[in-house]
Short mmCIF file of C-alpha atoms (C1' of nucleotides) and ligand atoms in Angstrom, two decimals:
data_model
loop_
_atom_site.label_atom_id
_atom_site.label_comp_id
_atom_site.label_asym_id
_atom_site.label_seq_id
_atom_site.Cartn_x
_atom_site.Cartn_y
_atom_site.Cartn_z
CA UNK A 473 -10.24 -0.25 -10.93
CA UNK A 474 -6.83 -1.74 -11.93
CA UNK A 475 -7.31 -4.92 -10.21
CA UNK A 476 -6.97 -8.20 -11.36
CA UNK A 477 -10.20 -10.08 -10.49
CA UNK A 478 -10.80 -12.69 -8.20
CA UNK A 479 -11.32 -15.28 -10.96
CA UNK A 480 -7.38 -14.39 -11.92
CA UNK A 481 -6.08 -14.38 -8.28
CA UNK A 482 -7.61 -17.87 -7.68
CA UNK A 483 -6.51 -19.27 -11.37
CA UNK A 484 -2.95 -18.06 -10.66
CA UNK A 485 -3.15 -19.34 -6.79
CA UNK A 486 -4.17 -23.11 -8.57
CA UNK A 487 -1.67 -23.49 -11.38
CA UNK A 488 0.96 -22.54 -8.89
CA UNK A 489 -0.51 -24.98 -6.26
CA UNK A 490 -0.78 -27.80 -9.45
CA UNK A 491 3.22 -26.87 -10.64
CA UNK A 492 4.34 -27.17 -7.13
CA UNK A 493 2.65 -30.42 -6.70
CA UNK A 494 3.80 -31.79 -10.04
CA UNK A 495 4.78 -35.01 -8.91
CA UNK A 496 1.12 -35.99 -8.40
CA UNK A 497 -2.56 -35.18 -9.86
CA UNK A 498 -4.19 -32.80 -7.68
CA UNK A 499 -8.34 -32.44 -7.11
CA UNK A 500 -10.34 -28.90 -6.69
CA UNK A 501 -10.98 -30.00 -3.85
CA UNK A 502 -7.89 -29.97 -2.40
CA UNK A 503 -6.79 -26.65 -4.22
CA UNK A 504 -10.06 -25.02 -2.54
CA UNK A 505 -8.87 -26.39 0.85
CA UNK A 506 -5.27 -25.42 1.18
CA UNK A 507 -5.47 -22.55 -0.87
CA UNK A 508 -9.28 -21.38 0.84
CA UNK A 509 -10.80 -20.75 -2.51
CA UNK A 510 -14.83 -21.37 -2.66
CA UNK A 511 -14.90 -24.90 -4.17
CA UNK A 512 -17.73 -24.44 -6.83
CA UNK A 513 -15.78 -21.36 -8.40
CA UNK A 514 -12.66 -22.84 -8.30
CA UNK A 515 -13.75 -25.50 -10.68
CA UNK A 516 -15.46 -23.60 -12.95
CA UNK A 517 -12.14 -21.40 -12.96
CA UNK A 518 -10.06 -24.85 -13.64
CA UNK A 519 -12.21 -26.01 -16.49
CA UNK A 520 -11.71 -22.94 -18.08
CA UNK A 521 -8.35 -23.36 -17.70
CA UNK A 522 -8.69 -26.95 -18.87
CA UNK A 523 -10.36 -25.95 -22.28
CA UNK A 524 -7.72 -23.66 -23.04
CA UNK A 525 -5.24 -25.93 -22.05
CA UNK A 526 -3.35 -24.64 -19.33
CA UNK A 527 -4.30 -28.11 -17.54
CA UNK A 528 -5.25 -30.98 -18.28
CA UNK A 529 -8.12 -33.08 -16.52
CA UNK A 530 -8.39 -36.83 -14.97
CA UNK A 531 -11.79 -37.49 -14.64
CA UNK A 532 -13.28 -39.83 -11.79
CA UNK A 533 -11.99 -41.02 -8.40
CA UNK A 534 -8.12 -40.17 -8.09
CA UNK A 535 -8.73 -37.60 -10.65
CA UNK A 536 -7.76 -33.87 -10.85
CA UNK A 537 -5.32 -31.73 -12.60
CA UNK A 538 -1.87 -31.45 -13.97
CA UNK A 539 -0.45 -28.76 -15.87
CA UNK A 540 -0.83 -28.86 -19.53
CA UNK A 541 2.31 -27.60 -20.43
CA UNK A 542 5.58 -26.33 -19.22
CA UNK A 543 5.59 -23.76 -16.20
CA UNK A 544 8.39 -21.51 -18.13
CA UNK A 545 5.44 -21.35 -21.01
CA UNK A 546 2.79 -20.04 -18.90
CA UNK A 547 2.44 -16.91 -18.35
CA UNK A 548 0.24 -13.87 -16.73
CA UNK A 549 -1.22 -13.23 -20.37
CA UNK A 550 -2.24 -16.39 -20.80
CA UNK A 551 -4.08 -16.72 -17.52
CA UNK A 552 -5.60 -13.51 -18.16
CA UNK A 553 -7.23 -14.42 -21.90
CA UNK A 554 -7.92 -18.01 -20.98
CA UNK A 555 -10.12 -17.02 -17.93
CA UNK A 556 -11.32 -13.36 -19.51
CA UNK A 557 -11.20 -13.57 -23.04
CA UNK A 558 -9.03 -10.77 -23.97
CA UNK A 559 -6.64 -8.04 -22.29
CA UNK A 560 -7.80 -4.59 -23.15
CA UNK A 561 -7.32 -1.12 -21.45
CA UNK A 562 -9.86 0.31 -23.27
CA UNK A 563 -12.86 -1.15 -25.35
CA UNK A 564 -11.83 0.69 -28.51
CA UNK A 565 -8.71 -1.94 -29.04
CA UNK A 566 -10.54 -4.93 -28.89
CA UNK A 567 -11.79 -4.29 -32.93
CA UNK A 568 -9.37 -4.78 -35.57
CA UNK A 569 -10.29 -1.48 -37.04
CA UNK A 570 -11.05 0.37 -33.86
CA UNK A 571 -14.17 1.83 -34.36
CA UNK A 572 -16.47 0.88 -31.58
CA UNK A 573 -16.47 4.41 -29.98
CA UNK A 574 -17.78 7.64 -31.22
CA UNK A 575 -14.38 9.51 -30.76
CA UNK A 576 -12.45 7.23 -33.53
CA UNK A 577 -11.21 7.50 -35.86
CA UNK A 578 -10.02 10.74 -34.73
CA UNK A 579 -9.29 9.68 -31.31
CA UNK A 580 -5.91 11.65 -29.67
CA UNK A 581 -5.46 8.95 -27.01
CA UNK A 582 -5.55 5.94 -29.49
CA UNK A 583 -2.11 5.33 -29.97
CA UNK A 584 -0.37 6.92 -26.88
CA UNK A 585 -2.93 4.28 -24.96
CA UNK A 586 -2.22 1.41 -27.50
CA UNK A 587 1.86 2.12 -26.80
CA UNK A 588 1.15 1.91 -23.04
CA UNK A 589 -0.97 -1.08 -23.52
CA UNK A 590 1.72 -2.80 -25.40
CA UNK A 591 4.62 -1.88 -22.32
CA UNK A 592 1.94 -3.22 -19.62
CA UNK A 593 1.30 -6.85 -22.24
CA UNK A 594 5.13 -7.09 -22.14
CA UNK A 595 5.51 -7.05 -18.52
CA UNK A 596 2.35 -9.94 -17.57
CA UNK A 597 3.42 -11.75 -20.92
CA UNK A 598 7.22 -12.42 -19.36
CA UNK A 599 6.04 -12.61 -16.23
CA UNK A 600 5.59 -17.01 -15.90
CA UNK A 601 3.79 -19.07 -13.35
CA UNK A 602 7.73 -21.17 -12.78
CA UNK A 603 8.50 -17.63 -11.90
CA UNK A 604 5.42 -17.47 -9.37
CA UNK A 605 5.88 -20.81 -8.53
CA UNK A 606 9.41 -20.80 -7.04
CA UNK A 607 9.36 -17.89 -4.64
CA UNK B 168 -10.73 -7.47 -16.35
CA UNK B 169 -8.23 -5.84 -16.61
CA UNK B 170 -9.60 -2.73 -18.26
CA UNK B 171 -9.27 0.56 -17.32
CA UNK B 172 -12.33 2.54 -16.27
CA UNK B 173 -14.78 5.38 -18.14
CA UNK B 174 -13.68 7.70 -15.81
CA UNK B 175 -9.83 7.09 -16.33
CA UNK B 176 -10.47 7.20 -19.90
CA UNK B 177 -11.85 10.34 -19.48
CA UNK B 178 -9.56 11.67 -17.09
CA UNK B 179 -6.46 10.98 -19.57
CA UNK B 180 -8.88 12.37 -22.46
CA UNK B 181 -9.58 15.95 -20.83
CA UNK B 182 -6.51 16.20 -18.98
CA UNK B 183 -4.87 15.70 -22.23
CA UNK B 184 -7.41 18.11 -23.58
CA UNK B 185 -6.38 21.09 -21.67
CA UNK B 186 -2.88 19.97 -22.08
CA UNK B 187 -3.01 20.92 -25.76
CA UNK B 188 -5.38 23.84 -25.07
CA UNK B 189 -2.95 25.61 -22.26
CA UNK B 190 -3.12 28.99 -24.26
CA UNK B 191 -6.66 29.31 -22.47
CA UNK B 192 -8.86 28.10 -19.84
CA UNK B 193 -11.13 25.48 -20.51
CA UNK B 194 -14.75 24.69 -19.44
CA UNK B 195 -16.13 21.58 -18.62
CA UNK B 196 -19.00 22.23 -21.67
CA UNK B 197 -16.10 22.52 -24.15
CA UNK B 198 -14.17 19.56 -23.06
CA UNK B 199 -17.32 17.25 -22.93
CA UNK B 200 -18.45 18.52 -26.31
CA UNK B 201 -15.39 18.24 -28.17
CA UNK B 202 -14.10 14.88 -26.79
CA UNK B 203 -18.19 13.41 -26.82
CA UNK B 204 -17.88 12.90 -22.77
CA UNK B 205 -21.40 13.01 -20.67
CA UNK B 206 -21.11 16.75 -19.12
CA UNK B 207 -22.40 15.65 -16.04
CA UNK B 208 -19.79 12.74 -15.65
CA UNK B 209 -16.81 14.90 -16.79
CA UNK B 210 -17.84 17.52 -14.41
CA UNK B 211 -17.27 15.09 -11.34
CA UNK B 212 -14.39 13.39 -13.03
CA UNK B 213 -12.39 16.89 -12.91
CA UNK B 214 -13.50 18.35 -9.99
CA UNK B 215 -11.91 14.89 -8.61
CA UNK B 216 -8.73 15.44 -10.70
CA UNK B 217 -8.81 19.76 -9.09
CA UNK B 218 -9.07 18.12 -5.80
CA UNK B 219 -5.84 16.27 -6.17
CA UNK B 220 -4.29 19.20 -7.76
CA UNK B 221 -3.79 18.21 -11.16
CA UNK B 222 -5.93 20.69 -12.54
CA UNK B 223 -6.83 24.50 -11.41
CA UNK B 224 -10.42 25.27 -11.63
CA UNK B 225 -11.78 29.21 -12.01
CA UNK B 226 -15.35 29.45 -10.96
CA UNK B 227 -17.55 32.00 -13.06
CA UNK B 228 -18.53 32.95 -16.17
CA UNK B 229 -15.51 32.85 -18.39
CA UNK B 230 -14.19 30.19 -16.10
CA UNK B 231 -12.65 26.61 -16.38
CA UNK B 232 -9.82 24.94 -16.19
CA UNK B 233 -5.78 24.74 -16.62
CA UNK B 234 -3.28 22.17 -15.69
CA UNK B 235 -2.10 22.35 -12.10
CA UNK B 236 1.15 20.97 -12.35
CA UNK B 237 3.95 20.62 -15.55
CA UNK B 238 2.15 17.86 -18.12
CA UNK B 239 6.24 16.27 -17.88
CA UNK B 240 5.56 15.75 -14.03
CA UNK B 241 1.83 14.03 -14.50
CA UNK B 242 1.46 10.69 -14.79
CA UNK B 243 -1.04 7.92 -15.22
CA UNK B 244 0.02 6.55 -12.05
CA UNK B 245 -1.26 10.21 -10.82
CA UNK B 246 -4.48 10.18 -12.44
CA UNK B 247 -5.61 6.42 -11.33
CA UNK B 248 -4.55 7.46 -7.67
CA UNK B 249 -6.44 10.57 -7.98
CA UNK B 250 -9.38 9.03 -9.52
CA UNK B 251 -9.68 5.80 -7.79
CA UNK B 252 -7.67 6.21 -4.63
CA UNK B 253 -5.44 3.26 -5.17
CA UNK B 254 -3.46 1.12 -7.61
CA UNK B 255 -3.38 -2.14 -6.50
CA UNK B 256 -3.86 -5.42 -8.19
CA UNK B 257 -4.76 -7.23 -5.36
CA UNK B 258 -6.71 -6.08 -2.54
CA UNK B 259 -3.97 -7.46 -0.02
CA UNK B 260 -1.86 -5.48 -1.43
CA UNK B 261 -3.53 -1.95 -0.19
CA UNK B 262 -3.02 -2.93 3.64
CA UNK B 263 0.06 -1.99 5.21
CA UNK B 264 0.76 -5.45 7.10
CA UNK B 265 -1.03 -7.23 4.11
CA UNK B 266 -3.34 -8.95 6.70
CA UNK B 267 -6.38 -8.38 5.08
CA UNK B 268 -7.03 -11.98 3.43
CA UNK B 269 -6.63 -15.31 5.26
CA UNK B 270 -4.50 -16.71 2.96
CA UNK B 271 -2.01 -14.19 4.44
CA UNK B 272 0.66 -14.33 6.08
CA UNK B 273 1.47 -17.35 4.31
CA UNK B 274 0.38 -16.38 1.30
CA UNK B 275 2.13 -18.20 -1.85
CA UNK B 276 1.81 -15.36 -4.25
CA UNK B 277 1.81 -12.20 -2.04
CA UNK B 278 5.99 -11.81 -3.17
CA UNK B 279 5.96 -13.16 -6.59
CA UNK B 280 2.39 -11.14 -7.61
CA UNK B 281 3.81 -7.70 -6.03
CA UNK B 282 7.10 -7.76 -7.86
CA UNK B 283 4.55 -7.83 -11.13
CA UNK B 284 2.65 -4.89 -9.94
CA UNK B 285 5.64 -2.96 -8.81
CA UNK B 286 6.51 -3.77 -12.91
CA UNK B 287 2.90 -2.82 -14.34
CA UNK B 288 2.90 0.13 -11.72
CA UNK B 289 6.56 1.72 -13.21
CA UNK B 290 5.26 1.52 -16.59
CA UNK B 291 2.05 3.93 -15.44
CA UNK B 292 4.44 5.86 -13.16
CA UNK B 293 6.85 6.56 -16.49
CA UNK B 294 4.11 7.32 -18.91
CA UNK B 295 3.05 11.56 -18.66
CA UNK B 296 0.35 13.80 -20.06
CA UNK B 297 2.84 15.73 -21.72
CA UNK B 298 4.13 12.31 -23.61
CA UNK B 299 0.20 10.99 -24.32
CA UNK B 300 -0.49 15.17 -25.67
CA UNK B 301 2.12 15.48 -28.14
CA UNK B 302 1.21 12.22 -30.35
"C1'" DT C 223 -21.61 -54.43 -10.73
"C1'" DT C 224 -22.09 -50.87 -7.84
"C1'" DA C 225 -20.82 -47.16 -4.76
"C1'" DA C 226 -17.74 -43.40 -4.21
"C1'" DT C 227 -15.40 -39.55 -5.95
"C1'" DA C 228 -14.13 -36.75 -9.24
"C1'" DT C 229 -14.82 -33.58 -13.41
"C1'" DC C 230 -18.27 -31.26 -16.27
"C1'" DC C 231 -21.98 -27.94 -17.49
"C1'" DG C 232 -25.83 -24.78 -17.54
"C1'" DA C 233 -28.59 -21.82 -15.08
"C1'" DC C 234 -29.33 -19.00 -11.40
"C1'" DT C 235 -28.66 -15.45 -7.58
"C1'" DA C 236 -26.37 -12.03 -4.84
"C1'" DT C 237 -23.32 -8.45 -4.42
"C1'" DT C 238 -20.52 -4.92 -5.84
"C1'" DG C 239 -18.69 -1.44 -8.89
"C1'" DT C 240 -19.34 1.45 -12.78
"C1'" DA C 241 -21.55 4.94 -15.27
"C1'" DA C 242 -24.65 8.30 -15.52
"C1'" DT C 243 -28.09 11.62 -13.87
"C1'" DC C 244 -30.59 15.04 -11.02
"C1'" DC C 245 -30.99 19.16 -8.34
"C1'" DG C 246 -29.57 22.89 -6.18
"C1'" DA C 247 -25.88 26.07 -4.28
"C1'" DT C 248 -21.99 29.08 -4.99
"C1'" DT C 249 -18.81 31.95 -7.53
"C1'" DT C 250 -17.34 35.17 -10.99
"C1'" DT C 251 -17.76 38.11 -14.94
"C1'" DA C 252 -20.00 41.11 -18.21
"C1'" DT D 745 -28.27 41.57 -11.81
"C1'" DA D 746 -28.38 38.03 -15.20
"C1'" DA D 747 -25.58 34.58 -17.38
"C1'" DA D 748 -22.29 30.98 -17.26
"C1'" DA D 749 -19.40 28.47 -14.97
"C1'" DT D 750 -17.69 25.37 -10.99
"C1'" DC D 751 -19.14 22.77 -6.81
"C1'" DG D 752 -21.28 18.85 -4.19
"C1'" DG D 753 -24.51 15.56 -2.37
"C1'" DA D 754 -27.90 12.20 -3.43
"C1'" DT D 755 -29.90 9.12 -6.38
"C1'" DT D 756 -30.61 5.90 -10.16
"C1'" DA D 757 -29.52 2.56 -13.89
"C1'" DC D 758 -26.73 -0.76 -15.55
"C1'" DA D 759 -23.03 -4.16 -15.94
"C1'" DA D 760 -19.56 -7.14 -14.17
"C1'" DT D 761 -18.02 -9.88 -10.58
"C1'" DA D 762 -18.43 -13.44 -7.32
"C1'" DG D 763 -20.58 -17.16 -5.70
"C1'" DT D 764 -24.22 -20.93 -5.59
"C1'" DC D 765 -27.21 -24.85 -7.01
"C1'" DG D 766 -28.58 -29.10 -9.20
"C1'" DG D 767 -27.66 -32.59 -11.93
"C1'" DA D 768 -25.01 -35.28 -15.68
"C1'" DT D 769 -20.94 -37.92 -16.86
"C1'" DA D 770 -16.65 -40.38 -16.25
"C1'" DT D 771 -13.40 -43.28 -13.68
"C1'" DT D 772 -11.76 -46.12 -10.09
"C1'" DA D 773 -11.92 -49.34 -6.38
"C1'" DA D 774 -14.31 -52.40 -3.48
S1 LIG E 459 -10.83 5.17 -30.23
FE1 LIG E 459 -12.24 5.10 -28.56
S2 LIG E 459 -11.33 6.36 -27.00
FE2 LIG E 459 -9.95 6.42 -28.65
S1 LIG E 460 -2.08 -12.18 0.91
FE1 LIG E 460 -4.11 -12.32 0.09
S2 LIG E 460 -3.90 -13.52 -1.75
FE2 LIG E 460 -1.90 -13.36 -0.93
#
DNA sequence: TTAATATCCGACTATTGTAATCCGATTTTA
DNA sequence: TAAAATCGGATTACAATAGTCGGATATTAA
């Protein structure tokens, strides 16, 4: 399916939560409260984000998370490789020489796929949390 | 992820298949052969794709299939819906009052999250068989 | 110094979705 | 009437997603 997963729609949900709230450091807990987000997944999600630097973490009492860099920097892509690795349509693109399937390197959908790709990139790679952020 | 499914992949690969082949119906055999598809797989995969109309199947010995409709007026868009029903990033999306999750109706990203998808969506919508078959 | 509260981390489980397969029926042509 | 094709339901195998559990570590405040 062409969904995003639930790991995405909860990372998204939290950096938006943690840029609206930048005046303070903000706890999982109180993401998985207001935003009703199981607790134990939403961290894991958050140190994800943490390692790749989306946010950065306060440890101990009065700790949390505060955005790691600007909001107009962040975007869709971002979220999606920091919390999935990479953002492929089809397993064949992931190699540098494409040759994982059977089918290259003769494949007929290769490049038309790898053009649409590209258009699809463009649009979550503009696309910002600031610009989710302030509806 | 955000990776398109086996069966889209196929889809777009024998749909672009008898695209190039529309001097002559097609079998199933043929298709799955020449493009290294499971037969079995393919077979549901177009019987899906007849069902919507985007294909014409001819039962019988000698028989297969041609396109259904102008490769110019088929999109991606057409083959995900056909294939998978919806398009939808998120499932609140796919509701008609969008009252599916309990984050909603208050929902911080519902606005911001469906403007992207409306984005991703055009790019599918705008991209044709006829455009993916003549690389 | 110690208790409370937070992040951190690995392993585990449950559930769902994907991918593929099996078997038989029906249709058409040669 | 046999061969070759589409049809269609049911089933299985596998992988990815989603969520949970238990404990370690760090920081702050009493
Ligand atoms: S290279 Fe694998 S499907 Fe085209
Ligand atoms: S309405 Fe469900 S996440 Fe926004």
């Amino acid at each position: 399916m062409i969904k995003l997963s639930k790991k995405i729609e909860y990372g998204i949900l939290a950096l938006q939560y943690i840029a609206v709230h930048s005046d303070k450091i903000v706890s999982a807990k109180e993401i998985s409260e207001q935003m009703g987000i199981p607790y134990e997944f939403l961290s894991k999600t958050l140190q994800q984000l943490m390692k790749k630097g989306l946010i950065v973490s306060q440890h101990g009492i009065k700790g949390g998370y505060i955005l790691g860099k600007n909001a107009n920097d962040m975007t869709v892509k971002d979220i999606i490789i920091a919390l999935e690795g990479k953002a492929s349509f089809l397993d064949c693109f992931v190699s540098s020489n494409g040759l994982i399937c059977d089918r290259s390197p003769n494949c007929t959908i290769k490049d038309p796929m790898e053009k649409l790709q590209s258009k699809v990139m463009q649009v979550f790679n503009t696309t910002t949390i600031a610009e989710i952020a302030t509806i």
